[in-house]
Amino acid sequence: HRNPGQIHVVQRLAPSEETLAFQCQLTALIGYDVTDVSNVHDDELEFTRRRLVTPRMAEVAGRDPKLYAMHPWVTSKPLPEYLLKKITNNYIFIVIHRSTTSQTIKVSADDTPGTILQSFFTKMAKKKSLMDIPESQNERDFVLRVCGRDEYLVGETPIKNFQWVRQCLKNGEEIHLVLDAPPDPALDEVRKEEWPLV
């Protein structure tokens, strides 16, 4: 049984400075002022918008909220030859950080983030306290996040197919990841102010 949607009717507030600045930026980027209602009499455009509402709602209702909150940036293209040469015997080194401690581990380029977390926790079984990991927690309570970025390595994709990992290999940089708690999808709330549909 699906919950019925809710429509909130609120008094329109005068646009804030932030709203106006954002709207100017959006207009400059797409070359079209979406707030100008004087030219929105395109029947085809309005028909298309209405037709897209149902599949869009179905997509939102059916998506995995956890995966959506972590949106992995992956590719399915085969690893280019010049990057394959930078991987020795199909193994790569990654540095996993937690609090002020870090641990370097060797993993297969074909390992998924879940496999990497499993082997990391197996290796650290006796040293959890050093990494500030409560004894009651295991690999299912954590995800791998790129250091300094809101980008996660999750899902059933081999680590070599994550764009960030390929970027590090290309530039000859170490792969630094943070052992982090996954973001809570319940906290991912939509702001009350809504922008017009583009």
PDB file of N, CA and C in Angstrom, residues 59-128:
ATOM      1  N   GLU A  59      10.852   6.028  -9.999  1.00  0.00           N
ATOM      2  CA  GLU A  59      12.303   5.881  -9.840  1.00  0.00           C
ATOM      3  C   GLU A  59      12.735   6.255  -8.425  1.00  0.00           C
ATOM      4  N   VAL A  60      12.190   7.355  -7.917  1.00  0.00           N
ATOM      5  CA  VAL A  60      12.524   7.812  -6.559  1.00  0.00           C
ATOM      6  C   VAL A  60      12.039   6.803  -5.523  1.00  0.00           C
ATOM      7  N   ALA A  61      10.819   6.262  -5.715  1.00  0.00           N
ATOM      8  CA  ALA A  61      10.249   5.303  -4.758  1.00  0.00           C
ATOM      9  C   ALA A  61      11.026   3.992  -4.755  1.00  0.00           C
ATOM     10  N   GLY A  62      11.573   3.602  -5.909  1.00  0.00           N
ATOM     11  CA  GLY A  62      12.233   2.300  -6.012  1.00  0.00           C
ATOM     12  C   GLY A  62      13.727   2.303  -5.772  1.00  0.00           C
ATOM     13  N   ARG A  63      14.322   3.482  -5.607  1.00  0.00           N
ATOM     14  CA  ARG A  63      15.783   3.507  -5.462  1.00  0.00           C
ATOM     15  C   ARG A  63      16.213   3.105  -4.053  1.00  0.00           C
ATOM     16  N   ASP A  64      17.421   2.592  -3.962  1.00  0.00           N
ATOM     17  CA  ASP A  64      17.999   2.207  -2.673  1.00  0.00           C
ATOM     18  C   ASP A  64      18.476   3.488  -1.988  1.00  0.00           C
ATOM     19  N   PRO A  65      17.831   3.891  -0.872  1.00  0.00           N
ATOM     20  CA  PRO A  65      18.210   5.175  -0.260  1.00  0.00           C
ATOM     21  C   PRO A  65      19.663   5.233   0.187  1.00  0.00           C
ATOM     22  N   LYS A  66      20.207   4.081   0.645  1.00  0.00           N
ATOM     23  CA  LYS A  66      21.607   4.078   1.096  1.00  0.00           C
ATOM     24  C   LYS A  66      22.553   4.301  -0.074  1.00  0.00           C
ATOM     25  N   LEU A  67      22.309   3.556  -1.151  1.00  0.00           N
ATOM     26  CA  LEU A  67      23.170   3.684  -2.323  1.00  0.00           C
ATOM     27  C   LEU A  67      23.037   5.077  -2.926  1.00  0.00           C
ATOM     28  N   TYR A  68      21.824   5.615  -2.905  1.00  0.00           N
ATOM     29  CA  TYR A  68      21.596   6.952  -3.450  1.00  0.00           C
ATOM     30  C   TYR A  68      22.351   8.001  -2.633  1.00  0.00           C
ATOM     31  N   ALA A  69      22.372   7.830  -1.303  1.00  0.00           N
ATOM     32  CA  ALA A  69      23.056   8.794  -0.439  1.00  0.00           C
ATOM     33  C   ALA A  69      24.566   8.765  -0.650  1.00  0.00           C
ATOM     34  N   MET A  70      25.080   7.627  -1.168  1.00  0.00           N
ATOM     35  CA  MET A  70      26.538   7.506  -1.333  1.00  0.00           C
ATOM     36  C   MET A  70      26.991   7.550  -2.793  1.00  0.00           C
ATOM     37  N   HIS A  71      26.041   7.543  -3.737  1.00  0.00           N
ATOM     38  CA  HIS A  71      26.291   7.701  -5.176  1.00  0.00           C
ATOM     39  C   HIS A  71      27.725   7.390  -5.640  1.00  0.00           C
ATOM     40  N   PRO A  72      28.073   6.090  -5.761  1.00  0.00           N
ATOM     41  CA  PRO A  72      29.435   5.768  -6.204  1.00  0.00           C
ATOM     42  C   PRO A  72      29.681   6.230  -7.642  1.00  0.00           C
ATOM     43  N   TRP A  73      30.895   6.720  -7.895  1.00  0.00           N
ATOM     44  CA  TRP A  73      31.274   7.212  -9.221  1.00  0.00           C
ATOM     45  C   TRP A  73      32.117   6.135  -9.890  1.00  0.00           C
ATOM     46  N   VAL A  74      31.484   5.332 -10.723  1.00  0.00           N
ATOM     47  CA  VAL A  74      32.159   4.167 -11.303  1.00  0.00           C
ATOM     48  C   VAL A  74      32.099   4.205 -12.827  1.00  0.00           C
ATOM     49  N   THR A  75      32.900   3.335 -13.438  1.00  0.00           N
ATOM     50  CA  THR A  75      32.888   3.188 -14.891  1.00  0.00           C
ATOM     51  C   THR A  75      32.907   1.704 -15.235  1.00  0.00           C
ATOM     52  N   SER A  76      32.370   1.367 -16.399  1.00  0.00           N
ATOM     53  CA  SER A  76      32.401  -0.040 -16.829  1.00  0.00           C
ATOM     54  C   SER A  76      33.416  -0.246 -17.954  1.00  0.00           C
ATOM     55  N   LYS A  77      34.117   0.831 -18.320  1.00  0.00           N
ATOM     56  CA  LYS A  77      35.126   0.708 -19.383  1.00  0.00           C
ATOM     57  C   LYS A  77      36.283  -0.148 -18.888  1.00  0.00           C
ATOM     58  N   PRO A  78      36.845  -0.995 -19.762  1.00  0.00           N
ATOM     59  CA  PRO A  78      38.025  -1.773 -19.348  1.00  0.00           C
ATOM     60  C   PRO A  78      39.171  -0.829 -18.972  1.00  0.00           C
ATOM     61  N   LEU A  79      39.998  -1.277 -18.049  1.00  0.00           N
ATOM     62  CA  LEU A  79      41.134  -0.463 -17.610  1.00  0.00           C
ATOM     63  C   LEU A  79      42.094  -0.258 -18.778  1.00  0.00           C
ATOM     64  N   PRO A  80      42.441   0.986 -19.119  1.00  0.00           N
ATOM     65  CA  PRO A  80      43.362   1.213 -20.239  1.00  0.00           C
ATOM     66  C   PRO A  80      44.731   0.571 -19.992  1.00  0.00           C
ATOM     67  N   GLU A  81      45.418   0.262 -21.062  1.00  0.00           N
ATOM     68  CA  GLU A  81      46.720  -0.420 -20.988  1.00  0.00           C
ATOM     69  C   GLU A  81      47.720   0.345 -20.121  1.00  0.00           C
ATOM     70  N   TYR A  82      47.764   1.671 -20.277  1.00  0.00           N
ATOM     71  CA  TYR A  82      48.750   2.463 -19.516  1.00  0.00           C
ATOM     72  C   TYR A  82      48.483   2.422 -18.009  1.00  0.00           C
ATOM     73  N   LEU A  83      47.210   2.201 -17.608  1.00  0.00           N
ATOM     74  CA  LEU A  83      46.912   2.067 -16.177  1.00  0.00           C
ATOM     75  C   LEU A  83      47.185   0.648 -15.693  1.00  0.00           C
ATOM     76  N   LEU A  84      46.950  -0.336 -16.569  1.00  0.00           N
ATOM     77  CA  LEU A  84      47.254  -1.733 -16.208  1.00  0.00           C
ATOM     78  C   LEU A  84      48.725  -1.895 -15.865  1.00  0.00           C
ATOM     79  N   LYS A  85      49.579  -1.145 -16.567  1.00  0.00           N
ATOM     80  CA  LYS A  85      51.032  -1.230 -16.330  1.00  0.00           C
ATOM     81  C   LYS A  85      51.416  -0.701 -14.951  1.00  0.00           C
ATOM     82  N   LYS A  86      50.548   0.129 -14.365  1.00  0.00           N
ATOM     83  CA  LYS A  86      50.851   0.704 -13.045  1.00  0.00           C
ATOM     84  C   LYS A  86      50.420  -0.218 -11.909  1.00  0.00           C
ATOM     85  N   ILE A  87      49.755  -1.330 -12.259  1.00  0.00           N
ATOM     86  CA  ILE A  87      49.315  -2.295 -11.242  1.00  0.00           C
ATOM     87  C   ILE A  87      50.228  -3.512 -11.316  1.00  0.00           C
ATOM     88  N   THR A  88      50.925  -3.807 -10.211  1.00  0.00           N
ATOM     89  CA  THR A  88      51.848  -4.941 -10.179  1.00  0.00           C
ATOM     90  C   THR A  88      51.124  -6.208  -9.741  1.00  0.00           C
ATOM     91  N   ASN A  89      51.180  -7.246 -10.568  1.00  0.00           N
ATOM     92  CA  ASN A  89      50.552  -8.545 -10.264  1.00  0.00           C
ATOM     93  C   ASN A  89      49.080  -8.421  -9.850  1.00  0.00           C
ATOM     94  N   ASN A  90      48.389  -7.432 -10.420  1.00  0.00           N
ATOM     95  CA  ASN A  90      46.968  -7.189 -10.140  1.00  0.00           C
ATOM     96  C   ASN A  90      46.692  -6.754  -8.690  1.00  0.00           C
ATOM     97  N   TYR A  91      47.736  -6.260  -7.995  1.00  0.00           N
ATOM     98  CA  TYR A  91      47.547  -5.781  -6.615  1.00  0.00           C
ATOM     99  C   TYR A  91      47.806  -4.284  -6.538  1.00  0.00           C
ATOM    100  N   ILE A  92      47.023  -3.613  -5.700  1.00  0.00           N
ATOM    101  CA  ILE A  92      47.267  -2.195  -5.436  1.00  0.00           C
ATOM    102  C   ILE A  92      47.265  -1.966  -3.924  1.00  0.00           C
ATOM    103  N   PHE A  93      47.950  -0.913  -3.505  1.00  0.00           N
ATOM    104  CA  PHE A  93      48.002  -0.560  -2.091  1.00  0.00           C
ATOM    105  C   PHE A  93      47.021   0.575  -1.818  1.00  0.00           C
ATOM    106  N   ILE A  94      46.268   0.430  -0.729  1.00  0.00           N
ATOM    107  CA  ILE A  94      45.396   1.528  -0.306  1.00  0.00           C
ATOM    108  C   ILE A  94      45.677   1.842   1.164  1.00  0.00           C
ATOM    109  N   VAL A  95      45.543   3.117   1.509  1.00  0.00           N
ATOM    110  CA  VAL A  95      45.749   3.558   2.891  1.00  0.00           C
ATOM    111  C   VAL A  95      44.375   3.851   3.482  1.00  0.00           C
ATOM    112  N   ILE A  96      44.047   3.142   4.568  1.00  0.00           N
ATOM    113  CA  ILE A  96      42.747   3.340   5.227  1.00  0.00           C
ATOM    114  C   ILE A  96      42.961   4.114   6.527  1.00  0.00           C
ATOM    115  N   HIS A  97      42.275   5.246   6.642  1.00  0.00           N
ATOM    116  CA  HIS A  97      42.401   6.117   7.815  1.00  0.00           C
ATOM    117  C   HIS A  97      41.185   5.966   8.726  1.00  0.00           C
ATOM    118  N   ARG A  98      41.446   6.072  10.018  1.00  0.00           N
ATOM    119  CA  ARG A  98      40.365   6.084  11.016  1.00  0.00           C
ATOM    120  C   ARG A  98      40.873   6.908  12.190  1.00  0.00           C
ATOM    121  N   SER A  99      40.171   7.983  12.536  1.00  0.00           N
ATOM    122  CA  SER A  99      40.635   8.926  13.563  1.00  0.00           C
ATOM    123  C   SER A  99      42.020   9.427  13.178  1.00  0.00           C
ATOM    124  N   THR A 100      42.997   9.228  14.077  1.00  0.00           N
ATOM    125  CA  THR A 100      44.352   9.722  13.788  1.00  0.00           C
ATOM    126  C   THR A 100      45.276   8.602  13.324  1.00  0.00           C
ATOM    127  N   THR A 101      44.724   7.408  13.121  1.00  0.00           N
ATOM    128  CA  THR A 101      45.535   6.241  12.745  1.00  0.00           C
ATOM    129  C   THR A 101      45.280   5.867  11.293  1.00  0.00           C
ATOM    130  N   SER A 102      46.284   5.272  10.668  1.00  0.00           N
ATOM    131  CA  SER A 102      46.078   4.779   9.300  1.00  0.00           C
ATOM    132  C   SER A 102      46.766   3.429   9.142  1.00  0.00           C
ATOM    133  N   GLN A 103      46.289   2.666   8.195  1.00  0.00           N
ATOM    134  CA  GLN A 103      46.818   1.320   7.939  1.00  0.00           C
ATOM    135  C   GLN A 103      46.875   1.120   6.428  1.00  0.00           C
ATOM    136  N   THR A 104      48.035   0.681   5.928  1.00  0.00           N
ATOM    137  CA  THR A 104      48.173   0.403   4.496  1.00  0.00           C
ATOM    138  C   THR A 104      47.930  -1.080   4.263  1.00  0.00           C
ATOM    139  N   ILE A 105      47.066  -1.398   3.292  1.00  0.00           N
ATOM    140  CA  ILE A 105      46.822  -2.804   2.977  1.00  0.00           C
ATOM    141  C   ILE A 105      46.945  -3.037   1.470  1.00  0.00           C
ATOM    142  N   LYS A 106      47.316  -4.268   1.124  1.00  0.00           N
ATOM    143  CA  LYS A 106      47.442  -4.659  -0.279  1.00  0.00           C
ATOM    144  C   LYS A 106      46.173  -5.406  -0.667  1.00  0.00           C
ATOM    145  N   VAL A 107      45.532  -4.957  -1.754  1.00  0.00           N
ATOM    146  CA  VAL A 107      44.282  -5.591  -2.187  1.00  0.00           C
ATOM    147  C   VAL A 107      44.354  -5.913  -3.679  1.00  0.00           C
ATOM    148  N   SER A 108      43.529  -6.853  -4.090  1.00  0.00           N
ATOM    149  CA  SER A 108      43.434  -7.172  -5.516  1.00  0.00           C
ATOM    150  C   SER A 108      42.657  -6.061  -6.215  1.00  0.00           C
ATOM    151  N   ALA A 109      43.060  -5.727  -7.423  1.00  0.00           N
ATOM    152  CA  ALA A 109      42.363  -4.692  -8.196  1.00  0.00           C
ATOM    153  C   ALA A 109      40.935  -5.121  -8.521  1.00  0.00           C
ATOM    154  N   ASP A 110      40.656  -6.437  -8.416  1.00  0.00           N
ATOM    155  CA  ASP A 110      39.314  -6.957  -8.700  1.00  0.00           C
ATOM    156  C   ASP A 110      38.441  -7.061  -7.454  1.00  0.00           C
ATOM    157  N   ASP A 111      39.007  -6.750  -6.279  1.00  0.00           N
ATOM    158  CA  ASP A 111      38.223  -6.807  -5.037  1.00  0.00           C
ATOM    159  C   ASP A 111      37.150  -5.719  -5.024  1.00  0.00           C
ATOM    160  N   THR A 112      35.996  -6.046  -4.449  1.00  0.00           N
ATOM    161  CA  THR A 112      34.934  -5.047  -4.271  1.00  0.00           C
ATOM    162  C   THR A 112      35.163  -4.350  -2.927  1.00  0.00           C
ATOM    163  N   PRO A 113      34.549  -3.178  -2.705  1.00  0.00           N
ATOM    164  CA  PRO A 113      34.699  -2.510  -1.402  1.00  0.00           C
ATOM    165  C   PRO A 113      34.327  -3.413  -0.225  1.00  0.00           C
ATOM    166  N   GLY A 114      33.287  -4.248  -0.394  1.00  0.00           N
ATOM    167  CA  GLY A 114      32.879  -5.166   0.681  1.00  0.00           C
ATOM    168  C   GLY A 114      33.960  -6.173   1.012  1.00  0.00           C
ATOM    169  N   THR A 115      34.611  -6.720  -0.024  1.00  0.00           N
ATOM    170  CA  THR A 115      35.699  -7.687   0.171  1.00  0.00           C
ATOM    171  C   THR A 115      36.870  -7.020   0.878  1.00  0.00           C
ATOM    172  N   ILE A 116      37.168  -5.779   0.484  1.00  0.00           N
ATOM    173  CA  ILE A 116      38.278  -5.035   1.097  1.00  0.00           C
ATOM    174  C   ILE A 116      37.995  -4.798   2.575  1.00  0.00           C
ATOM    175  N   LEU A 117      36.761  -4.407   2.895  1.00  0.00           N
ATOM    176  CA  LEU A 117      36.399  -4.188   4.303  1.00  0.00           C
ATOM    177  C   LEU A 117      36.511  -5.483   5.106  1.00  0.00           C
ATOM    178  N   GLN A 118      36.081  -6.597   4.503  1.00  0.00           N
ATOM    179  CA  GLN A 118      36.179  -7.897   5.190  1.00  0.00           C
ATOM    180  C   GLN A 118      37.624  -8.236   5.514  1.00  0.00           C
ATOM    181  N   SER A 119      38.503  -8.128   4.514  1.00  0.00           N
ATOM    182  CA  SER A 119      39.908  -8.486   4.746  1.00  0.00           C
ATOM    183  C   SER A 119      40.567  -7.506   5.717  1.00  0.00           C
ATOM    184  N   PHE A 120      40.151  -6.231   5.670  1.00  0.00           N
ATOM    185  CA  PHE A 120      40.697  -5.237   6.598  1.00  0.00           C
ATOM    186  C   PHE A 120      40.311  -5.584   8.030  1.00  0.00           C
ATOM    187  N   PHE A 121      39.040  -5.933   8.247  1.00  0.00           N
ATOM    188  CA  PHE A 121      38.587  -6.260   9.603  1.00  0.00           C
ATOM    189  C   PHE A 121      39.187  -7.574  10.093  1.00  0.00           C
ATOM    190  N   THR A 122      39.438  -8.515   9.172  1.00  0.00           N
ATOM    191  CA  THR A 122      40.100  -9.769   9.560  1.00  0.00           C
ATOM    192  C   THR A 122      41.517  -9.460  10.029  1.00  0.00           C
ATOM    193  N   LYS A 123      42.200  -8.604   9.281  1.00  0.00           N
ATOM    194  CA  LYS A 123      43.578  -8.227   9.611  1.00  0.00           C
ATOM    195  C   LYS A 123      43.643  -7.445  10.925  1.00  0.00           C
ATOM    196  N   MET A 124      42.614  -6.605  11.173  1.00  0.00           N
ATOM    197  CA  MET A 124      42.627  -5.734  12.351  1.00  0.00           C
ATOM    198  C   MET A 124      41.863  -6.325  13.540  1.00  0.00           C
ATOM    199  N   ALA A 125      41.492  -7.609  13.474  1.00  0.00           N
ATOM    200  CA  ALA A 125      40.653  -8.226  14.518  1.00  0.00           C
ATOM    201  C   ALA A 125      41.187  -7.991  15.929  1.00  0.00           C
ATOM    202  N   LYS A 126      42.502  -8.088  16.093  1.00  0.00           N
ATOM    203  CA  LYS A 126      43.092  -7.939  17.437  1.00  0.00           C
ATOM    204  C   LYS A 126      43.495  -6.488  17.734  1.00  0.00           C
ATOM    205  N   LYS A 127      43.362  -5.615  16.725  1.00  0.00           N
ATOM    206  CA  LYS A 127      43.844  -4.240  16.905  1.00  0.00           C
ATOM    207  C   LYS A 127      42.748  -3.196  16.697  1.00  0.00           C
ATOM    208  N   LYS A 128      41.495  -3.583  16.940  1.00  0.00           N
ATOM    209  CA  LYS A 128      40.381  -2.657  16.715  1.00  0.00           C
ATOM    210  C   LYS A 128      40.519  -1.372  17.531  1.00  0.00           C
TER     211      LYS A 128
END
